[in-house]
Coordinates of C-alpha atoms and ligand atoms in Angstrom, one line a residue:
X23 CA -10.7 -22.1 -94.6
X24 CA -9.1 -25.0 -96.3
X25 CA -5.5 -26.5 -94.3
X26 CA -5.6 -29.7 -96.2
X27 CA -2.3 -30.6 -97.4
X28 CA -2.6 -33.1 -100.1
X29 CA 0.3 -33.4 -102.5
X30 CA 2.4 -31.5 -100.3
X31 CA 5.4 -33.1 -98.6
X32 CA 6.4 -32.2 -95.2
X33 CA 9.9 -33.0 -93.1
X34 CA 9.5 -33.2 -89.4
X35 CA 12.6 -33.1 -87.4
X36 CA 12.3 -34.7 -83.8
X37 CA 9.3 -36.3 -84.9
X38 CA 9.2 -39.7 -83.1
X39 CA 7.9 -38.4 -79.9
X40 CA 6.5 -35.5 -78.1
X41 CA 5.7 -32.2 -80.3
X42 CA 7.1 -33.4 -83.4
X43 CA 4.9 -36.4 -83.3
X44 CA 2.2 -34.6 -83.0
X45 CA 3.3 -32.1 -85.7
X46 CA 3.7 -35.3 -88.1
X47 CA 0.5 -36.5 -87.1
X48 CA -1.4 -33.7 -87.7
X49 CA 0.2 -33.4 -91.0
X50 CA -0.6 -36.9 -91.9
X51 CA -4.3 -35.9 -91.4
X52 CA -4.1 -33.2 -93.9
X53 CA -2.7 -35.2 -96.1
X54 CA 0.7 -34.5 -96.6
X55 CA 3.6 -37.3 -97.1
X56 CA 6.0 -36.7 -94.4
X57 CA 9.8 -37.4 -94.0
X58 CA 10.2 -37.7 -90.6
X59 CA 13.9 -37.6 -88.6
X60 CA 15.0 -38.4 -85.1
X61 CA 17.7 -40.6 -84.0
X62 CA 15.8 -43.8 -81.7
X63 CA 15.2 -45.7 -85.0
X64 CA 13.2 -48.4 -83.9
X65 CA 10.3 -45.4 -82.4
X66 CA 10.8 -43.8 -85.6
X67 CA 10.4 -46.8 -88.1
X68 CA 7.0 -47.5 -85.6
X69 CA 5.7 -44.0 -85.4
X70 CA 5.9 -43.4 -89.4
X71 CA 4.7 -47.3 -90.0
X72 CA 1.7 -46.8 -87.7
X73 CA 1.1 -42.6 -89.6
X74 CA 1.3 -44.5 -92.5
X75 CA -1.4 -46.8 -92.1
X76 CA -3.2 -44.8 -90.2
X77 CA -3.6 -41.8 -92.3
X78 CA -2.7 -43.5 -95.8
X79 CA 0.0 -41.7 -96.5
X80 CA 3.8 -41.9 -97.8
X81 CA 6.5 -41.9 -95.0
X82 CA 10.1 -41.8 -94.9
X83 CA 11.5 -42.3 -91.5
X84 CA 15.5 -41.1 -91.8
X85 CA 17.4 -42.5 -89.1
X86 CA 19.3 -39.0 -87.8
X87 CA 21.4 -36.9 -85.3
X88 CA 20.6 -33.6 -86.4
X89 CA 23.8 -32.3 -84.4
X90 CA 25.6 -33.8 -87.2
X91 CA 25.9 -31.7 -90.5
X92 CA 26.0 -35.1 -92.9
X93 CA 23.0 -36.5 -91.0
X94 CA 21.0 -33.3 -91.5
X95 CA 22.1 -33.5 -95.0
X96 CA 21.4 -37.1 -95.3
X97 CA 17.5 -36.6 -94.2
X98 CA 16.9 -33.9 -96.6
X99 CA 18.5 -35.1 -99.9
X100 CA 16.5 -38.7 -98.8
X101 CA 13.6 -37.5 -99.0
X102 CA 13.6 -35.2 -101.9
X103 CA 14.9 -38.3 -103.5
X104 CA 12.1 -40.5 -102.2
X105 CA 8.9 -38.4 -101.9
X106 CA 10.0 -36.4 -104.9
X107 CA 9.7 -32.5 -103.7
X108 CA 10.2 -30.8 -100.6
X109 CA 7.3 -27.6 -99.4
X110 CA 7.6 -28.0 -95.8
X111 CA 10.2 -27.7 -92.9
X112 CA 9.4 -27.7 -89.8
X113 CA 12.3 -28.0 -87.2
X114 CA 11.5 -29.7 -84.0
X115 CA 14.2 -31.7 -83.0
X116 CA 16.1 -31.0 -79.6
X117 CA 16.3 -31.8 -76.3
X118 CA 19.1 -29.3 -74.7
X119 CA 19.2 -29.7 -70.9
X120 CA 18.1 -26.7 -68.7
X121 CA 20.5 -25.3 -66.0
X122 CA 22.2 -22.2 -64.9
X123 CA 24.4 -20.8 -67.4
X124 CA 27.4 -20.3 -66.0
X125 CA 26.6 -23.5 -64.2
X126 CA 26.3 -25.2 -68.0
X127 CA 29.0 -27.2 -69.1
X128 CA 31.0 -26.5 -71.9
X129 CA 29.6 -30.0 -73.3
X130 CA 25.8 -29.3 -72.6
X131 CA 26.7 -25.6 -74.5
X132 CA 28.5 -27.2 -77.9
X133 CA 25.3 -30.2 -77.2
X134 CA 22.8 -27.3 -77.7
X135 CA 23.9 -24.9 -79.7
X136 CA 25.2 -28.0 -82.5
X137 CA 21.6 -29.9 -82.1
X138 CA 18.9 -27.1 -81.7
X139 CA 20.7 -24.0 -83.4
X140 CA 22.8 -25.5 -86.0
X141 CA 20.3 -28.4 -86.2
X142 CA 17.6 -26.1 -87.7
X143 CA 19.8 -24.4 -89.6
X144 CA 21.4 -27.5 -91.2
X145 CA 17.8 -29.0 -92.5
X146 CA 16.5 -25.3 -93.6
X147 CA 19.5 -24.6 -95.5
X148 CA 19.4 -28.0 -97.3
X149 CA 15.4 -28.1 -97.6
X150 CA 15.8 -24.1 -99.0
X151 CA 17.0 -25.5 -102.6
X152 CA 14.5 -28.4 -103.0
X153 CA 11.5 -25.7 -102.2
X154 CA 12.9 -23.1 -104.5
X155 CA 12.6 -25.8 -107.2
X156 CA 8.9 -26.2 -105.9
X157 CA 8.1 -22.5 -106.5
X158 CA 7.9 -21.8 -102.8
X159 CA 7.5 -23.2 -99.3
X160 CA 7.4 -23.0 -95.5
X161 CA 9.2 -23.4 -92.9
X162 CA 8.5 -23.7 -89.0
X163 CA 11.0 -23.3 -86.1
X164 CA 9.5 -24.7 -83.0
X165 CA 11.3 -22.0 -80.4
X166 CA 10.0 -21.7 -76.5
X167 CA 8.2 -18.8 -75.0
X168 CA 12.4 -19.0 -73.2
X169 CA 13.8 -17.4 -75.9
X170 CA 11.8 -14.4 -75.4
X171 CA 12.0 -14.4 -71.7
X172 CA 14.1 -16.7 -69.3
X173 CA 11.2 -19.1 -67.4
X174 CA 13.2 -20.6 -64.9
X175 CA 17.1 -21.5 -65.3
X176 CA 16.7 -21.6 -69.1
X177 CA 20.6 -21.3 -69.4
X178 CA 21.4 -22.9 -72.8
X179 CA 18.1 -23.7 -74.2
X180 CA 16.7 -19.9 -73.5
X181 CA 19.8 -18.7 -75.3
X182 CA 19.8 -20.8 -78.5
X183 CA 16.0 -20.1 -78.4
X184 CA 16.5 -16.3 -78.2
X185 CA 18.8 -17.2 -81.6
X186 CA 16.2 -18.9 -83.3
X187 CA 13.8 -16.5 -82.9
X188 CA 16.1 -13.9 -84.5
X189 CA 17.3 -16.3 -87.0
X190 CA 13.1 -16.5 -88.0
X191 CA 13.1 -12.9 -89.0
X192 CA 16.5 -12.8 -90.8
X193 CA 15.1 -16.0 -92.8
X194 CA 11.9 -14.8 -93.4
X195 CA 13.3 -12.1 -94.9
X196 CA 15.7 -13.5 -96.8
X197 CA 13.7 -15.8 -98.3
X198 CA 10.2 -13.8 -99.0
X199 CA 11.5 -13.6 -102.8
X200 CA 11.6 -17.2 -103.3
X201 CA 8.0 -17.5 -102.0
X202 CA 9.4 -19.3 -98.9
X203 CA 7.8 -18.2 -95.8
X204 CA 9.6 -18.9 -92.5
X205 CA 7.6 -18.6 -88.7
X206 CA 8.4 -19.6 -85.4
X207 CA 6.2 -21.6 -83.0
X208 CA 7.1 -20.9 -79.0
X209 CA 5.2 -23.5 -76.8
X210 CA 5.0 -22.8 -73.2
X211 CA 4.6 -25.6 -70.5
X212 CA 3.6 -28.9 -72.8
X213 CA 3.1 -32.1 -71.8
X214 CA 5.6 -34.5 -72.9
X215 CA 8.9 -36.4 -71.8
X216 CA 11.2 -33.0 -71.8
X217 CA 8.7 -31.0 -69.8
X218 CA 8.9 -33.7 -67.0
X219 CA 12.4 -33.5 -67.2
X220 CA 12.9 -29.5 -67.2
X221 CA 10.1 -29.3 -64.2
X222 CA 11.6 -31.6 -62.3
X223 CA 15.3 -30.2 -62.7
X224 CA 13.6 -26.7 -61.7
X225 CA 11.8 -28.5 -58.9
X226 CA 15.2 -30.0 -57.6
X227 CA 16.9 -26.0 -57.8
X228 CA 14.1 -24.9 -55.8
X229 CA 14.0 -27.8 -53.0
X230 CA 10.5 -28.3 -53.5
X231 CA 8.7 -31.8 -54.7
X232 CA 7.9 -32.0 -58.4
X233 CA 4.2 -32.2 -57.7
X234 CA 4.3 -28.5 -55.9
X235 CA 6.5 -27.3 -58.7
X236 CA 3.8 -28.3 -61.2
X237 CA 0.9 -27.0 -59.1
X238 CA 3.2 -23.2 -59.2
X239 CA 2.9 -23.3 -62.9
X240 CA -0.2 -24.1 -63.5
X241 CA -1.5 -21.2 -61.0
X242 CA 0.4 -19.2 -63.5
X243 CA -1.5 -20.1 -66.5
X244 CA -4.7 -18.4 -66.9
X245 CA -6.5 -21.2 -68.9
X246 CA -5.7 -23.7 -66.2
X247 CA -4.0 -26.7 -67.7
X248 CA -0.3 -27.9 -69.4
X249 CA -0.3 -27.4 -73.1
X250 CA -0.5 -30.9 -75.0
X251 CA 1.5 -31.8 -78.1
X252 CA -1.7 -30.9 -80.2
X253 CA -1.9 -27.5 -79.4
X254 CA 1.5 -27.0 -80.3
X255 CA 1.1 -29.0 -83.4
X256 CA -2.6 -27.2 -84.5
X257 CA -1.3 -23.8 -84.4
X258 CA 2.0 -25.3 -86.9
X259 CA -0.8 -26.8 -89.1
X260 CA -2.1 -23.6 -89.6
X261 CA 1.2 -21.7 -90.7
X262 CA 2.0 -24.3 -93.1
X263 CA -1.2 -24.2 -95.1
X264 CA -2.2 -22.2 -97.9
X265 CA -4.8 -19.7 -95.1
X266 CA -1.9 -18.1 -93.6
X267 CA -0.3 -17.3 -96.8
X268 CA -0.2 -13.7 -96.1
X269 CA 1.9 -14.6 -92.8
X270 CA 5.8 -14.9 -92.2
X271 CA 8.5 -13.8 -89.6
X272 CA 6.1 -14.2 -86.9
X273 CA 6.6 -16.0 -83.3
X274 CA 2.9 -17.3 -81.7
X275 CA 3.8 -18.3 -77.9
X276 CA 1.2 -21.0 -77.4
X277 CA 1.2 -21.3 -74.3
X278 CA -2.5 -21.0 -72.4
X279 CA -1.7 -17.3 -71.5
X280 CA 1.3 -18.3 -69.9
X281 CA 3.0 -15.1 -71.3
X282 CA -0.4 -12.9 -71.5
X283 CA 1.2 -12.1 -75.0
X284 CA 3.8 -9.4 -72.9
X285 CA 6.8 -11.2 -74.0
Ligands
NAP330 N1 7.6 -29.6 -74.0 C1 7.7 -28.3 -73.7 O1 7.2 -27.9 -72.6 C2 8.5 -27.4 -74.6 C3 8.5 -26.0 -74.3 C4 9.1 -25.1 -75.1 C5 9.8 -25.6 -76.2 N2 9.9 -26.9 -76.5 C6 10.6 -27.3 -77.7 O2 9.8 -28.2 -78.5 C7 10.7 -29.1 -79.2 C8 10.2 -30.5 -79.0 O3 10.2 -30.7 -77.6 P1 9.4 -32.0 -76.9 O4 8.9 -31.5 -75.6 O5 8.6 -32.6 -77.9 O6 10.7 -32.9 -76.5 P2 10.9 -34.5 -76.5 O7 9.6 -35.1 -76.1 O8 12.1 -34.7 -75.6 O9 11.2 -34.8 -78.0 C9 12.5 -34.4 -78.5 C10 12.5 -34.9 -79.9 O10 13.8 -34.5 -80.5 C11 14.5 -35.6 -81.0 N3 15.9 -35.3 -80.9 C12 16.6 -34.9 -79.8 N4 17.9 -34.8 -80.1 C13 18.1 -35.1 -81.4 C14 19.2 -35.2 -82.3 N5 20.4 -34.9 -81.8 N6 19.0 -35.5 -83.6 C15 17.7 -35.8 -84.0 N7 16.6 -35.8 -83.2 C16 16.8 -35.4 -81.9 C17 14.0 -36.8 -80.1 O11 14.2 -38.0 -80.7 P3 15.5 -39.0 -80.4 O12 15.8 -38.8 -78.9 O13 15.1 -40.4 -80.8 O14 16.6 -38.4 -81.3 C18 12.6 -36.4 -80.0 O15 11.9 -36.8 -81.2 C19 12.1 -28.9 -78.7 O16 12.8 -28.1 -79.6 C20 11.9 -28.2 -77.4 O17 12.9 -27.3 -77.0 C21 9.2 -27.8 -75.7

């Protein structure tokens, strides 16, 4: 099974920390050049210097805020222009706070639904052109296993999740004729700087310590451990390449058996 990715060029949204970095790493191991966007420029111009060297491959870190429509526009047009095609999207990018959702403020609502939802709509519908001229693409929505199910107070981010899982299908079939497939990832309890934030903001609604919260969850997941970024990023890897050709408006929850595939 061959996932390499040489000649390809991949975007990465979010891809300065957490999954998206992972995602970008992975990518830069098969090969691919990568356009990468988030908006902490000095982690971004580090992350794609240090992929760069690492892997020897072409990066183009794009300074963005993705809840912006000329930024989004911005990224995409920069690196067609730079690494001189576009095959892969893969939208990663957000960080929308959990909470109740009446409880939500009207801020954290427009926050969400203007980073995550119109975010990955933004780059898709801008990258969409550039892969038509390719002959064909794919593109990856990084979801949650919340938009299937709410896990906790999901509030906003289980709702624009739910959105994004519908917007997969719509896509995928929208775009089938152009050769452009479209899937959805939906990690469940991963290890990075927004899980410790989310568990501890459930920990606080529940008036239990962070560390018993955590110890809960992971007596909920039958293989024992938090995801890491990789897992999340190996499974993306996968969709992209040229082996899961035959594959498109799907959602894989990878998430340890968190969901025991029921939702
Ligand atoms: N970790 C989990 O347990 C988990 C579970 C389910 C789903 N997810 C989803 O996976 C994705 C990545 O999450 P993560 O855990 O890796 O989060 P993270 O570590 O907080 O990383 C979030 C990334 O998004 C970027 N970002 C946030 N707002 C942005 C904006 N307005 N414009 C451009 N970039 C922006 C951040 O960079 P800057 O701050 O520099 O902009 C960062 O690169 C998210 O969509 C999240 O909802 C995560």
């Amino acid at each position: 099974m061959n996932i390499r990715l040489d000649g390809k060029v991949a975007l990465v949204t979010g891809a300065n920390r957490g999954i998206g970095l992972a995602i970008a790493e992975g990518f830069a191991e098969d090969g691919a050049s990568l356009g990468m966007a988030a908006r902490d420029a000095a982690k971004l111009h580090a992350e794609a210097e240090r992929l760069a060297r690492t892997y020897n491959v072409r990066t183009l870190p794009v300074v963005s805020d993705l809840g912006r429509l000329e930024d989004a526009t911005r990224f995409v047009r920069a690196c067609a222009e730079s690494l001189g095609r576009i095959d892969i999207l893969v939208n990663a990018a957000g960080d929308v706070p959990s909470s109740p959702p009446l409880q939500s403020s009207e801020d954290d609502w427009e926050n969400g639904l203007s980073v995550k939802l119109l975010g990955y709509v933004r780059c898709a519908r801008e990258a969409v052109s550039f892969m038509k001229r390719a002959g064909g693409g794919s593109i990856v929505h990084i979801v949650s296993i919340s938009g299937r199910e709410p896990v906790g107070a999901s509030g906003v981010p289980g709702a624009v999740n739910a959105a994004l899982l519908n917007l997969t299908k719509t896509m995928a079939d929208e775009l089938a004729p152009a050769g452009i497939r479209v899937n959805a990832v939906n990690p469940g309890f991963t290890q990075t700087a927004r899980m410790e934030r989310h568990t501890a903001a459930m920990a606080h609604a529940q008036g239990i310590s962070h560390d018993e919260l955590k110890r809960r969850i992971l007596s909920t997941i039958p293989l024992g451990r938090f995801g890491q970024a990789m897992d999340v990023a190996n499974m993306v890897r996968f969709l992209v390449s040229d082996a899961a050709s035959y594959i498109t408006g799907v959602a894989v929850n990878v998430d340890g058996g968190f969901s025991r595939g029921a939702f």
